[in-house]
Tab-separated table of C-alpha atoms in Angstrom:
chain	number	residue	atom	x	y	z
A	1	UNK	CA	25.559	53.077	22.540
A	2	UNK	CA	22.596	51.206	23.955
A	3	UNK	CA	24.341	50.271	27.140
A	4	UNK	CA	25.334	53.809	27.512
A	5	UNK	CA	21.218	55.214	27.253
A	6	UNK	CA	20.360	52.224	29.617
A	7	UNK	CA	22.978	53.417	32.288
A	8	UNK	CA	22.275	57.061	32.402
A	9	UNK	CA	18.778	56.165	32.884
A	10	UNK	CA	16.987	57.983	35.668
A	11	UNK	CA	15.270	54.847	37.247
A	12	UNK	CA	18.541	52.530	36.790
A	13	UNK	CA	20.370	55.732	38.713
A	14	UNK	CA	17.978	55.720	41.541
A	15	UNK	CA	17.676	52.040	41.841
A	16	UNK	CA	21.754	52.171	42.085
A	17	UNK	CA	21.656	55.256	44.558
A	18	UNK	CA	19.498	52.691	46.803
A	19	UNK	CA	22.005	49.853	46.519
A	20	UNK	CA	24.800	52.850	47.594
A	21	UNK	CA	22.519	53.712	50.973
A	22	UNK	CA	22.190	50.349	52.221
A	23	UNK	CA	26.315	50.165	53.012
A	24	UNK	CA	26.825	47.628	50.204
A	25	UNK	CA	30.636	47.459	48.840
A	26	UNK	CA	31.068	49.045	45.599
A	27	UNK	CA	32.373	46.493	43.330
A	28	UNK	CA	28.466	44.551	44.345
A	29	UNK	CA	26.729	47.336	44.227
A	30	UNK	CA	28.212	47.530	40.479
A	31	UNK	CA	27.807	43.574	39.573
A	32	UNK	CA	24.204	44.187	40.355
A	33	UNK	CA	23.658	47.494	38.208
A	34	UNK	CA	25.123	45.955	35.264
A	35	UNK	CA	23.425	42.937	35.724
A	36	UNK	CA	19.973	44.541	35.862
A	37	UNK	CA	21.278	46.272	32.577
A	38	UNK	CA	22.406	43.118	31.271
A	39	UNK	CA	19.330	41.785	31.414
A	40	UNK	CA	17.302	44.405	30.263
A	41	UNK	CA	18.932	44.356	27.179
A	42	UNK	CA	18.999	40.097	26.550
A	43	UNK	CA	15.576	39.581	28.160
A	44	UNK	CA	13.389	41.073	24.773
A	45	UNK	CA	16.294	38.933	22.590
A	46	UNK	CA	15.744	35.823	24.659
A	47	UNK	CA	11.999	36.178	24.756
A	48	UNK	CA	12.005	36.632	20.634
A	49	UNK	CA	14.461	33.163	20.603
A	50	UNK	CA	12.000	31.453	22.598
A	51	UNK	CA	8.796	32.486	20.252
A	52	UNK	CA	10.551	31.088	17.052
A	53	UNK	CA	11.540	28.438	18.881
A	54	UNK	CA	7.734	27.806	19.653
A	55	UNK	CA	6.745	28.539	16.382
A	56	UNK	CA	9.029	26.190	14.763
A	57	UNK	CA	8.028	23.384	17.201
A	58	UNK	CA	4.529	24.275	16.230
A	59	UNK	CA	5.135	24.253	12.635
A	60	UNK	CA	6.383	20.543	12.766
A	61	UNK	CA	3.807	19.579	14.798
A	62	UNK	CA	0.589	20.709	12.062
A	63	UNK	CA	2.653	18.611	9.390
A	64	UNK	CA	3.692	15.874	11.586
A	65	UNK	CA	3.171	12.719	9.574
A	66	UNK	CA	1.152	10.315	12.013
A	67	UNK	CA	-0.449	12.643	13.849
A	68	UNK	CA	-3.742	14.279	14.558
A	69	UNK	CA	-4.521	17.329	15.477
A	70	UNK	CA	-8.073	17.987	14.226
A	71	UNK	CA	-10.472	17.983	17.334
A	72	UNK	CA	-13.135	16.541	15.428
A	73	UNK	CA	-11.412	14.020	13.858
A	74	UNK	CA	-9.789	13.119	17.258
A	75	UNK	CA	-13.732	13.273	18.366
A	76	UNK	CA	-14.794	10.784	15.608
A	77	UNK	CA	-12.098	8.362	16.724
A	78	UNK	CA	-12.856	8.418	19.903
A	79	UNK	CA	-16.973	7.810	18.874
A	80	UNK	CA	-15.485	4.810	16.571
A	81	UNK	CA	-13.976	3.295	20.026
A	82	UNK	CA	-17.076	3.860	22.042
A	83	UNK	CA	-19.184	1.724	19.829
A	84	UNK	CA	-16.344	-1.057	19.937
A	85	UNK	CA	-15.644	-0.723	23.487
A	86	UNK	CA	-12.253	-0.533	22.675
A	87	UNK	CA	-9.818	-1.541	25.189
A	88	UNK	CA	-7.544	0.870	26.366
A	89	UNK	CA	-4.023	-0.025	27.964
A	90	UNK	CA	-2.596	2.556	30.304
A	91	UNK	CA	0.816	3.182	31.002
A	92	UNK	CA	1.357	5.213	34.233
A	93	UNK	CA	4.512	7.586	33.438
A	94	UNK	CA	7.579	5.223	32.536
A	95	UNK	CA	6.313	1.923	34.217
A	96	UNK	CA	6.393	-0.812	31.730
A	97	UNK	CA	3.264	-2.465	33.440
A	98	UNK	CA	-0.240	-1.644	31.779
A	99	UNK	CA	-3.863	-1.288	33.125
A	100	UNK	CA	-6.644	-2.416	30.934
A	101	UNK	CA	-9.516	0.078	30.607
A	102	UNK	CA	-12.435	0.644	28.836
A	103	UNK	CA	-13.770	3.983	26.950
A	104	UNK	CA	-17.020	4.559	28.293
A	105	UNK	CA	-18.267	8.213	27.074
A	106	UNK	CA	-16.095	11.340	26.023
A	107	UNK	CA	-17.344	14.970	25.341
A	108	UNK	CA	-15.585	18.265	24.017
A	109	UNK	CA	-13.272	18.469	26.933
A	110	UNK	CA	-12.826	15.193	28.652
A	111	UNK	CA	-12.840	11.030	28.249
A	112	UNK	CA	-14.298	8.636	30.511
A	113	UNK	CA	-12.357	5.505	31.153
A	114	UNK	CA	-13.795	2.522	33.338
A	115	UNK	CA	-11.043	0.843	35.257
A	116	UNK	CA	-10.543	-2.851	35.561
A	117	UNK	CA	-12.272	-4.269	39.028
A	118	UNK	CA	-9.470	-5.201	41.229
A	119	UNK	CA	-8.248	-1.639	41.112
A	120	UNK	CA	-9.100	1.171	43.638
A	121	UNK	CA	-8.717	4.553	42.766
A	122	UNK	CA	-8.024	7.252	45.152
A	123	UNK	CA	-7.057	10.847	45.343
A	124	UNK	CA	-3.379	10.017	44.646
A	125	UNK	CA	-4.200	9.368	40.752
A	126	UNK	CA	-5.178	12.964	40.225
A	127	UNK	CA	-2.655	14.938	37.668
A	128	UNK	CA	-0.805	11.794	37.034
A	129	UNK	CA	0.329	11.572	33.456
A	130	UNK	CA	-0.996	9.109	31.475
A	131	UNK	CA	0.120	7.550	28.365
A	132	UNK	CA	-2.699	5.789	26.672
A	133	UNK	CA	-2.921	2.865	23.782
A	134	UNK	CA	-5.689	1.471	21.764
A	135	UNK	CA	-7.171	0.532	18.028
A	136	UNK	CA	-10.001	0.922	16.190
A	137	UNK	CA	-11.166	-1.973	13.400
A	138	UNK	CA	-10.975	-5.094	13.466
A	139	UNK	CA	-8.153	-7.335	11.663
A	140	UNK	CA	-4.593	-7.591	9.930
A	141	UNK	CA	-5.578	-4.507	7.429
A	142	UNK	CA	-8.522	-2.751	8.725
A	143	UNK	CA	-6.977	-2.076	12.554
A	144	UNK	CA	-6.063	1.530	13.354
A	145	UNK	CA	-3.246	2.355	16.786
A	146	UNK	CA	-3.058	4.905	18.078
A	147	UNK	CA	-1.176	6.190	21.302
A	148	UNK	CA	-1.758	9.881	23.335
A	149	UNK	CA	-0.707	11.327	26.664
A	150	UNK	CA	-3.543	12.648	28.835
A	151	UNK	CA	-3.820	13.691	32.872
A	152	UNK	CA	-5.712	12.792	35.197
A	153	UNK	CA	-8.386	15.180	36.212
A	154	UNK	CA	-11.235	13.739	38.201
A	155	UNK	CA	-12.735	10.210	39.349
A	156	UNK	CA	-15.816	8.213	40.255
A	157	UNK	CA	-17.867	5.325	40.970
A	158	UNK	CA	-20.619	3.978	38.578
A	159	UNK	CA	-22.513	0.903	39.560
A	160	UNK	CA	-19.325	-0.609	41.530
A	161	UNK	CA	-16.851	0.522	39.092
A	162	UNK	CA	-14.227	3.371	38.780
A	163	UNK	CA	-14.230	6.027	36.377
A	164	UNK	CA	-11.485	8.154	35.833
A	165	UNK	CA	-11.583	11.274	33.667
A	166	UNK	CA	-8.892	12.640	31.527
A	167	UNK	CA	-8.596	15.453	29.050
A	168	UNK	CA	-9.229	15.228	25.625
A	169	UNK	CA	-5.909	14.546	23.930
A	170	UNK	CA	-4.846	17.540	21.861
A	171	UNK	CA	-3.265	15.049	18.980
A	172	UNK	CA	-3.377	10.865	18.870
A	173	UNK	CA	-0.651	9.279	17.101
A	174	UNK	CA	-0.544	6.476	15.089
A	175	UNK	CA	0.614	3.440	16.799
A	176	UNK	CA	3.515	2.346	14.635
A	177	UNK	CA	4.979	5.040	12.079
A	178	UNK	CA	6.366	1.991	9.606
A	179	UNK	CA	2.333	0.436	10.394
A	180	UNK	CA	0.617	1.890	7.166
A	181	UNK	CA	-3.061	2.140	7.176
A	182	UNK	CA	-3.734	-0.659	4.732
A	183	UNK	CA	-7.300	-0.931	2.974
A	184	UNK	CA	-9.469	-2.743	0.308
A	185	UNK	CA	-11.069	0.144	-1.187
A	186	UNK	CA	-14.364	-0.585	-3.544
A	187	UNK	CA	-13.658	0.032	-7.208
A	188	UNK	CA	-15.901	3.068	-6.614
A	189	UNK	CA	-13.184	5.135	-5.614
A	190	UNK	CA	-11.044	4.504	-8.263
A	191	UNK	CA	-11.093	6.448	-11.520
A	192	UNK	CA	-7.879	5.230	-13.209
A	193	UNK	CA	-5.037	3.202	-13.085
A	194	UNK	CA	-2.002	2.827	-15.422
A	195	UNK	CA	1.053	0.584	-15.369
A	196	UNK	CA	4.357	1.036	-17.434
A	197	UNK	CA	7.390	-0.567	-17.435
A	198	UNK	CA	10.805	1.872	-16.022
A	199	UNK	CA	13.875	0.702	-16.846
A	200	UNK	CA	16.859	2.140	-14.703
A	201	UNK	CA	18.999	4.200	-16.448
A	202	UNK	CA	22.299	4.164	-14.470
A	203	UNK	CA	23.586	7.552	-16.163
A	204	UNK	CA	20.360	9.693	-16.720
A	205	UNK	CA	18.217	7.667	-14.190
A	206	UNK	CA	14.237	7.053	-14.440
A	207	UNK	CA	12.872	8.871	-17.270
A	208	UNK	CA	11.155	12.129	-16.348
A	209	UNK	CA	9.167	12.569	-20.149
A	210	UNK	CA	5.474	10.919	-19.697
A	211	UNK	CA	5.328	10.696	-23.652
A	212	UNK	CA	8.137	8.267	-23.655
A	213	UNK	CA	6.354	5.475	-21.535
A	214	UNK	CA	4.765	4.257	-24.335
A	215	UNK	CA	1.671	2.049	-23.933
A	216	UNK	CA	0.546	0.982	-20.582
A	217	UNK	CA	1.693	-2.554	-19.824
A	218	UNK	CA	-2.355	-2.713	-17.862
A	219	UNK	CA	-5.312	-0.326	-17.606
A	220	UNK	CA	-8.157	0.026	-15.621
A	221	UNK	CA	-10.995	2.766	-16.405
A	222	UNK	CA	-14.479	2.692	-17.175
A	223	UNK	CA	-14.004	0.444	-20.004
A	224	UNK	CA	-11.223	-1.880	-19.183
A	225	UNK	CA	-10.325	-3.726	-16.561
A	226	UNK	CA	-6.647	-5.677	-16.561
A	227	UNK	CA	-5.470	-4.604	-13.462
A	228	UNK	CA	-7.231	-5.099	-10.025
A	229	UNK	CA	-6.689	-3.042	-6.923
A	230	UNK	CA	-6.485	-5.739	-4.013
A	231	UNK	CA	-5.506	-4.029	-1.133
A	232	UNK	CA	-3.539	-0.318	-1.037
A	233	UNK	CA	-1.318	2.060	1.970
A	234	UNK	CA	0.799	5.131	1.982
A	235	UNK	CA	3.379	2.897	1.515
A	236	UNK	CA	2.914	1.083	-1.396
A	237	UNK	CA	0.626	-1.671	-3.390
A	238	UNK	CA	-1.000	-4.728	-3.902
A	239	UNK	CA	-2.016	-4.874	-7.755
A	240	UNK	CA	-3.688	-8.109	-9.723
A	241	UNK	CA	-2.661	-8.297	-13.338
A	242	UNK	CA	-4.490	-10.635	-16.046
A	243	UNK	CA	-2.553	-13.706	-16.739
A	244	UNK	CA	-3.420	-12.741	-20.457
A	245	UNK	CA	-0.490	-9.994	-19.960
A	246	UNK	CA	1.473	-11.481	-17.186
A	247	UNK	CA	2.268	-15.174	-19.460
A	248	UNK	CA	5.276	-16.135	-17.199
A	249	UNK	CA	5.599	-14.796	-13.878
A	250	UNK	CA	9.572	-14.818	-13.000
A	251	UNK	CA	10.068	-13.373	-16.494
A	252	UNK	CA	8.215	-10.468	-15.409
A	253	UNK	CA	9.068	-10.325	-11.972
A	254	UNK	CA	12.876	-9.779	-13.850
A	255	UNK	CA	11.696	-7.410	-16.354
A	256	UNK	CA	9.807	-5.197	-13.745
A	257	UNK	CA	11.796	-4.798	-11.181
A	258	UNK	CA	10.697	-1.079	-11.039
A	259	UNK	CA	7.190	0.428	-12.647
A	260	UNK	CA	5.625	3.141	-13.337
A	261	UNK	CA	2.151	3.614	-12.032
A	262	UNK	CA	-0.658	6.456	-12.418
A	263	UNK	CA	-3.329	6.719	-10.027
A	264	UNK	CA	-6.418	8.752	-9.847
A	265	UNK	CA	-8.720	8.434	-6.914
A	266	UNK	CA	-12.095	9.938	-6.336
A	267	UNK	CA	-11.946	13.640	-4.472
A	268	UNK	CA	-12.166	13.558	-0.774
A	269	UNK	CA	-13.771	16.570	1.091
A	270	UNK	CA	-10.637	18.425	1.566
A	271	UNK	CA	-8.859	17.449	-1.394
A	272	UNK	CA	-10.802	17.587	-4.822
A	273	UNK	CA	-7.933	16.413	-7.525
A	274	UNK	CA	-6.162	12.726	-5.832
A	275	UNK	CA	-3.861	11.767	-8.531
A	276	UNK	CA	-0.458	10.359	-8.457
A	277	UNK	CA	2.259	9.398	-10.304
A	278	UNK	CA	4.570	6.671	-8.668
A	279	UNK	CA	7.988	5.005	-9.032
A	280	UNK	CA	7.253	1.829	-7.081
A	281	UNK	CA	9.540	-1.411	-6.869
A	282	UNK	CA	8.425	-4.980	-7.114
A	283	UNK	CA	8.524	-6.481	-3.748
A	284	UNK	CA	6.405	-9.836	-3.556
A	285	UNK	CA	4.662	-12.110	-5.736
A	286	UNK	CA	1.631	-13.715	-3.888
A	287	UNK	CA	0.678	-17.598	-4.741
A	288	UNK	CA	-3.029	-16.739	-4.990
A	289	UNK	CA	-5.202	-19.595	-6.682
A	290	UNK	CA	-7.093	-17.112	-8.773
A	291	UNK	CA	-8.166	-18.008	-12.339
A	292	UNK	CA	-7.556	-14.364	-13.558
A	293	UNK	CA	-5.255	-12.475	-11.873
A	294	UNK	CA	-1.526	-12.832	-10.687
A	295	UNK	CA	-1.005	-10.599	-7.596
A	296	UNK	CA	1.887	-8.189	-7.204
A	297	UNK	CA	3.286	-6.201	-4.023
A	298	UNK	CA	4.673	-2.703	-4.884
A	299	UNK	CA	6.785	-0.334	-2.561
A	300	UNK	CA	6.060	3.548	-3.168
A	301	UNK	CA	10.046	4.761	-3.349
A	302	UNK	CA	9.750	7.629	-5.431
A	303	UNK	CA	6.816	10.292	-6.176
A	304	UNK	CA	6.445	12.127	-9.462
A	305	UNK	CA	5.278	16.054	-9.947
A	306	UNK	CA	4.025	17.074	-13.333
A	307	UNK	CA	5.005	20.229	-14.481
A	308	UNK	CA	2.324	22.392	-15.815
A	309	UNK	CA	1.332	22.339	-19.426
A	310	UNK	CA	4.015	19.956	-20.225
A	311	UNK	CA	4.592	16.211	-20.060
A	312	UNK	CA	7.913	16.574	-18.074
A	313	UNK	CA	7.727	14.938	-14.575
A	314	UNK	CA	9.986	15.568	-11.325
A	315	UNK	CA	10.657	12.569	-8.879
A	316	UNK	CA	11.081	12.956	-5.269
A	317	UNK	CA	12.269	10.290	-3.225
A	318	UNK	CA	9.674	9.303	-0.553
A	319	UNK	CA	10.971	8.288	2.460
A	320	UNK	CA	10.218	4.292	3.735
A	321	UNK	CA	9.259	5.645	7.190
A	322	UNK	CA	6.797	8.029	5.385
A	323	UNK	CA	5.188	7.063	3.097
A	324	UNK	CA	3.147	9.275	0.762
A	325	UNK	CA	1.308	11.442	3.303
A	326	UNK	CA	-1.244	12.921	1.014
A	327	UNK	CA	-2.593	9.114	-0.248
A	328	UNK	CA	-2.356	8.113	3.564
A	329	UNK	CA	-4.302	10.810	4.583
A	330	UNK	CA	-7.070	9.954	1.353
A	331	UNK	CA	-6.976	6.650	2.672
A	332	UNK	CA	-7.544	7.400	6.454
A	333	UNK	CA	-10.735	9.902	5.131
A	334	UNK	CA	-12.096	6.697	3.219
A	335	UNK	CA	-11.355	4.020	6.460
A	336	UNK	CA	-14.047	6.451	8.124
A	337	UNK	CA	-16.045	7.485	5.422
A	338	UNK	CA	-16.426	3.383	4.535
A	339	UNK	CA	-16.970	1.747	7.974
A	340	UNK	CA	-19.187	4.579	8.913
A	341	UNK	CA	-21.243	3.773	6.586
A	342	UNK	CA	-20.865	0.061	7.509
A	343	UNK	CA	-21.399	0.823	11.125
A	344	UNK	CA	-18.369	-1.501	11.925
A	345	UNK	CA	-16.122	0.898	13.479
């Protein structure tokens, strides 16, 4: 029916008509009418393929885990590298060779990178594509990567030395997806912690009743204080239990293979109730000479979602790639919020 109202229309007539006057043979003269009609009617269809196809590209993108996208954020970073003169290796398109640089001032639209000495820059580096490397922090936990792709824009000298600009990255990425942000945070942030023992189930799995935990095997609140949060990431969990609870370490390391943990952070400015509930396994035992505390590694492998008004809880695997995004993201918020403060980053 459509291809019927297309063909009888009075401009596709005329514009056929034409095709007949120039001394065309018929059977081209056709191929071309119904092509022109052939793509009249796919071009809207295509065009509406190619917008969800954008908007489901930009979908993953927002809730890309490693990534980010906030300008100011990306701003922030970018301040934290200009105090540290933080060196910047540059990767022109595919070569495996790098070039050192330095970040020497950014703004809302641009960064300024000094180049190393021995290197001349010339006309030929404008629009080349860029892929860029660097960290902020210092140390084996405190050091950020990150990685973005920028282009070349504009160049010149400053006291003897070439600066090249680029445009502000629209997203950085962290470095190293399985590289979780790992912090000492300051009991400060901390409101609670709890620690159960889960026993595997092979037939009806973890339990998913809270009431049936029983007492905590350590607490730490306002009042007491048997567990100690040494060091913490998306991905899982360095705890320090009393020796008073922990009396013989490889009988606990068999008994706890996997725990249960609750913990409740202090609100962040865009999230005001940080509390979790964790499956995590025992990884590590660390030979620490403390006179207190034994010191356990936990992996994050499953996260728990109470339902409302009820003491029932749902598990969901979490993926060991991933992490839990929505600690890693408290966690990034504090790494600024605490070594702004310090003036260290």
């Amino acid at each position: 029916m459509m291809i019927y109202i297309i063909s009888n229309n009075y401009i596709l007539n005329q514009v056929k008509r034409s095709f007949e006057g120039s001394g065309l043979n018929s059977d081209v003269i056709n191929f071309f009418y119904y092509f022109i009609i052939f793509c009249i009617l796919f071009s809207p269809i295509l065009f509406l393929i190619h917008l969800y196809v954008k908007r489901r590209e930009s979908r993953y993108d927002s809730n890309e885990f490693g990534s980010i996208s906030d300008k100011e954020t990306i701003k922030n970073i970018f301040d934290f590298a200009l105090i540290q003169r933080s060196r910047f290796d540059i990767s022109i398109r595919r070569s495996d060779s790098m070039i050192y640089a330095t970040l020497v001032d950014y703004d809302d639209e641009f960064i300024y990178l000094e180049m190393p000495s021995y290197l001349k820059i010339s006309k030929v580096w404008f629009k080349k594509n860029l892929s860029c490397f660097f960290k902020i922090g210092s140390g084996k936990l405190n050091a950020i990567f990150y990685n973005f792709k920028s282009i070349v824009v504009d160049y010149y000298v400053d006291k003897g030395s070439y600066i090249i600009k680029l445009k502000l990255p629209e997203k950085l990425y962290l470095g190293q997806k399985r590289r979780f942000l790992r912090i000492e945070i300051p009991s400060k942030y901390i409101k609670s912690i709890k620690l159960w023992s889960a026993s595997l189930d092979k037939y009806a799995g973890f339990s998913k009743d809270i009431s049936e935990w029983g007492v905590p095997l350590g607490l730490y609140d306002e009042r007491k204080r048997s567990i100690f949060l040494k060091d913490i990431s998306g991905g899982g969990i360095k705890l320090g239990i009393k020796k008073k609870i922990v009396s013989d370490v490889v009988k606990f390391k068999r008994d706890n293979e996997y725990i249960f943990l609750y913990l409740h952070l202090n609100p962040t400015y865009t999230n005001s109730n940080m509390f979790f509930y964790f499956i995590c396994k025992l990884k590590n035992v660390y030979q620490v000479d403390d006179p207190e505390f034994y010191f356990f590694g936990f992996q994050f492998v499953a996260e728990g979602k109470v339902k409302a008004n009820s003491t029932q809880i749902e598990w969901k695997e979490i993926p060991l790639e991933q992490g839990c995004e929505s600690l890693g993201n408290w966690l990034f918020e504090k790494y600024l919020e605490i070594y702004r403060q310090k003036g260290t980053v």
